[in-house]
Amino acid sequence: DQYVLASDRICSSDIVQGSLGDCYFLGSMAVLSDRKNLIQRLFHTRTLNKAGCYSIWLCDSGEWKNIIIDDYIPCKDGKPCFSTSRSNDLWVMLLEKAFSKMFGNYHNTHSGWAADAMFALTGAPCKKYKTKKLIHQSDMIQLWDFIIASVKNKQPLLCSSKNKNFRYSKSVGIVWHHIYSILDAREISTGRDTKEKLIKMRNPWGRFDWKGAWSDSSPLLTPAVKKMLGYVPDENDGVFWINLKDYMTYFTNTYSCQLKEDFQSSFLKLGEKKLQRYFF
């Protein structure tokens, strides 16, 4: 198949993280990719061209800018060093390159804030819900309402895992200090007068899934439950379901992007502070 920029095949499972620690950015792209137009609208250049020159639209500190890039991608041993796509679409690698150019280079985007990445891609601010150390029923209700309201309003959701010991986290399938996408949330009936609040998540690595209750290998994920959730098995997509209590145990910050597609934005540039840099 021929390579394309950003086709109708765009989906969150396209994204595979490379050696660059920019999961906060890839997680933002992943949660937006479920609404293809939010990714496609960032590409002023819609088709491949012989010059290998592309214009990508990103929001820089409130100002929407055309970021001009070429299609040279850093590689090692014939493979891209950083993010790649499972399909023949180039949008993942080109968006990552444009974001890196906006901040000077790839190195400058190693580690960052999910809210900043989401703002660059949408121009919309984020609300944050911080999970407390001690989990109370009232906290669970507040967080669930926060997540459900965002899902209902089609507002993109991200979250960050806690700073656990990596060996401990690995045993349950959670990567410490890592950004995940929240793709959906459902409350399902599990029996007479019993319900379970479940959250659908994705690891930008495209692998390394949750191993606890309601995970792909959990006996709780019965055929009936899979049907209710619209479950599609894929060992390499990084997607999993987790209940609300376990979510609050392993994740600390939940970000809701306050995106309204019918909103129009404007900005007023008040000035720019230029710092003189010296190299010795």
XYZ file of C-alpha atoms in Angstrom:
280
model
C 0.000 0.000 0.000
C 1.013 3.596 -0.599
C 1.889 5.845 2.303
C -0.667 8.549 3.162
C -0.663 11.461 5.594
C -3.817 11.215 7.671
C -6.471 8.953 6.187
C -9.856 7.850 7.509
C -8.079 4.829 9.009
C -6.733 6.965 11.864
C -7.240 5.319 15.254
C -5.556 5.236 18.660
C -4.077 1.782 18.049
C -1.976 3.257 15.208
C 0.399 4.901 17.683
C 3.503 3.118 18.916
C 5.952 4.967 21.168
C 9.655 4.851 20.334
C 12.741 5.707 22.376
C 11.645 9.301 23.044
C 9.967 9.850 26.418
C 7.007 11.796 25.037
C 4.136 9.562 26.167
C 2.325 12.719 27.339
C 2.175 13.884 23.691
C 1.421 10.493 22.156
C -1.297 9.894 24.739
C -2.858 13.212 23.725
C -2.758 12.227 20.062
C -4.241 8.830 20.875
C -7.276 10.184 22.679
C -7.910 12.714 19.890
C -7.529 10.118 17.144
C -10.867 8.529 18.017
C -12.341 11.639 16.387
C -10.392 11.635 13.143
C -11.276 15.202 12.191
C -9.379 16.531 15.237
C -6.176 15.050 13.797
C -6.913 15.709 10.131
C -7.605 19.404 10.713
C -4.020 19.873 11.951
C -2.673 19.051 8.486
C -2.716 21.986 6.067
C -0.889 19.738 3.626
C -3.297 16.870 2.945
C -1.375 14.763 0.419
C 2.152 13.499 -0.097
C 4.365 15.688 -2.274
C 7.693 15.243 -4.024
C 9.269 18.117 -2.084
C 8.607 16.297 1.194
C 7.433 19.580 2.728
C 4.430 19.702 5.076
C 2.529 22.383 6.979
C 1.071 21.398 10.346
C -1.174 23.589 12.494
C -0.307 23.714 16.222
C -1.188 26.066 19.062
C 1.879 27.692 20.624
C 1.083 29.574 23.867
C -2.371 30.486 22.548
C -1.213 31.388 19.039
C -2.026 28.990 16.200
C 1.021 28.584 13.964
C 1.946 26.824 10.753
C 4.858 24.532 11.598
C 6.744 23.697 8.401
C 8.637 20.393 8.414
C 10.223 17.978 5.965
C 9.729 14.219 5.923
C 13.206 13.235 7.106
C 12.686 11.037 10.172
C 15.559 10.060 12.534
C 16.302 6.357 12.075
C 18.616 3.707 13.451
C 19.326 0.381 11.760
C 16.780 1.263 9.107
C 13.936 1.854 11.594
C 12.486 5.105 13.018
C 14.021 6.020 16.383
C 10.890 7.586 17.760
C 7.145 7.076 17.326
C 5.736 5.019 14.464
C 2.359 3.989 13.100
C 0.973 0.478 12.675
C -0.640 1.553 9.396
C 0.761 3.271 6.307
C -0.300 6.683 7.626
C 2.518 9.115 8.386
C 0.530 11.380 10.716
C 2.065 9.999 13.916
C 5.686 10.624 12.939
C 4.985 13.995 11.289
C 2.944 15.376 14.186
C 5.656 14.313 16.621
C 8.275 16.039 14.460
C 6.211 19.252 14.199
C 5.684 19.325 17.978
C 9.416 18.803 18.511
C 10.258 21.611 16.076
C 7.925 23.973 17.941
C 10.076 23.395 21.046
C 13.421 23.427 19.225
C 14.256 19.726 18.857
C 13.259 16.202 19.865
C 15.349 16.325 23.039
C 13.339 19.268 24.387
C 10.117 17.238 24.232
C 11.495 14.355 26.299
C 9.186 14.445 29.355
C 6.439 17.029 29.691
C 2.897 17.787 30.782
C -0.162 16.206 29.191
C -2.144 19.443 29.555
C 0.489 21.323 27.506
C 0.464 18.712 24.749
C -3.317 18.711 24.578
C -3.336 22.508 24.436
C -0.890 22.440 21.498
C -3.149 20.032 19.598
C -6.518 21.620 20.387
C -6.006 25.163 21.686
C -8.233 24.217 24.642
C -7.233 24.226 28.346
C -7.470 21.194 30.641
C -9.173 20.629 33.968
C -7.365 18.352 36.416
C -8.679 16.013 39.099
C -5.983 14.875 41.543
C -6.546 11.563 43.307
C -5.939 11.699 47.055
C -3.657 9.241 48.851
C -6.498 7.894 50.965
C -9.455 6.834 48.837
C -12.908 7.607 50.214
C -16.298 6.834 48.702
C -16.984 10.547 48.154
C -13.720 10.876 46.204
C -14.687 7.940 43.997
C -18.060 9.521 43.238
C -16.490 12.896 42.405
C -13.887 11.379 40.100
C -16.434 9.147 38.380
C -18.705 12.141 37.767
C -15.681 14.057 36.404
C -14.834 11.251 33.962
C -18.417 10.494 32.918
C -19.181 14.182 32.263
C -16.116 14.411 30.016
C -17.045 11.235 28.127
C -20.613 12.478 27.673
C -19.410 15.870 26.399
C -16.789 14.209 24.161
C -13.987 15.972 26.001
C -10.652 14.131 25.611
C -9.301 12.498 28.792
C -5.767 11.653 29.890
C -4.271 10.458 33.153
C -0.872 9.928 34.762
C 0.229 6.903 36.766
C 1.690 7.255 40.241
C 5.392 7.085 41.101
C 5.492 3.460 42.184
C 8.518 1.217 42.304
C 8.875 -0.043 38.723
C 9.228 -3.700 39.702
C 6.000 -3.511 41.687
C 4.183 -1.669 38.920
C 5.385 -4.108 36.280
C 3.887 -7.022 38.188
C 0.407 -5.515 37.733
C 1.030 -4.113 34.256
C 1.178 -0.400 35.108
C 4.151 1.726 34.014
C 5.127 4.209 36.725
C 5.090 7.973 36.012
C 3.511 7.431 32.601
C 0.672 9.039 30.634
C -2.324 6.963 29.538
C -5.342 7.800 27.384
C -8.864 7.291 28.712
C -11.023 6.123 25.822
C -14.360 5.366 27.502
C -16.129 4.708 30.820
C -19.078 2.416 31.507
C -21.107 1.310 34.490
C -22.232 -2.266 33.894
C -24.467 -4.691 35.749
C -22.544 -7.679 37.107
C -25.438 -9.429 38.804
C -28.540 -8.787 40.862
C -28.266 -5.312 42.391
C -24.498 -5.134 41.719
C -22.752 -2.790 39.344
C -19.156 -2.080 38.388
C -17.653 1.194 37.193
C -15.115 0.442 34.443
C -12.679 2.700 32.597
C -11.239 1.907 29.171
C -7.595 2.960 28.905
C -4.665 2.780 26.508
C -0.909 2.703 27.068
C 0.836 4.740 24.297
C 3.490 2.041 24.158
C 0.887 -0.114 22.407
C 1.675 -2.964 24.826
C 2.209 -3.656 28.534
C -1.406 -3.883 29.731
C -3.049 -3.962 33.137
C -3.049 -7.500 34.593
C -5.568 -7.177 37.421
C -9.358 -7.379 37.665
C -11.230 -6.789 34.382
C -8.002 -7.045 32.355
C -7.810 -9.044 29.112
C -6.839 -12.185 31.036
C -9.267 -11.691 33.938
C -12.028 -14.288 34.445
C -14.327 -11.345 35.200
C -14.221 -10.443 31.523
C -16.840 -13.022 30.568
C -18.374 -13.310 27.076
C -21.450 -11.432 28.349
C -19.306 -8.596 29.736
C -17.244 -8.462 26.541
C -20.446 -8.023 24.560
C -21.609 -5.187 26.839
C -18.250 -3.430 26.478
C -17.854 -4.032 22.755
C -14.583 -5.764 23.589
C -12.178 -6.389 20.693
C -9.230 -8.664 21.612
C -5.773 -7.445 20.570
C -2.688 -8.316 22.608
C -0.622 -5.519 21.060
C -2.898 -2.478 21.168
C -2.227 -1.452 24.791
C -5.983 -1.141 25.473
C -7.521 -2.501 28.675
C -10.413 -2.066 31.127
C -9.878 -1.307 34.823
C -12.371 -0.645 37.620
C -12.608 2.727 39.335
C -11.051 1.669 42.654
C -7.963 0.166 40.982
C -7.747 3.221 38.746
C -7.573 5.472 41.810
C -4.947 3.192 43.358
C -2.508 3.415 40.457
C -3.289 6.756 38.812
C -2.959 10.211 40.301
C -3.962 13.004 37.885
C -6.895 12.910 35.470
C -6.985 15.600 32.780
C -10.114 16.643 30.890
C -9.533 18.801 27.816
C -12.294 21.428 27.650
C -12.607 21.153 23.900
C -15.640 22.546 22.096
C -15.356 22.049 18.357
C -17.753 24.905 17.577
C -15.722 27.404 19.620
C -13.607 30.010 17.851
C -10.390 31.269 19.400
C -8.445 34.493 19.169
C -5.314 35.841 20.808
C -3.594 39.127 21.496
C 0.191 39.151 21.511
C 1.317 41.525 24.252
C 5.038 41.109 23.776
C 7.831 38.623 23.768
C 10.680 38.446 26.220
C 13.830 37.488 24.390
C 16.662 36.056 26.460
C 20.238 36.444 25.284
C 22.031 33.122 25.392
C 25.783 32.736 25.689
C 27.775 29.604 25.004
C 31.274 29.066 26.351
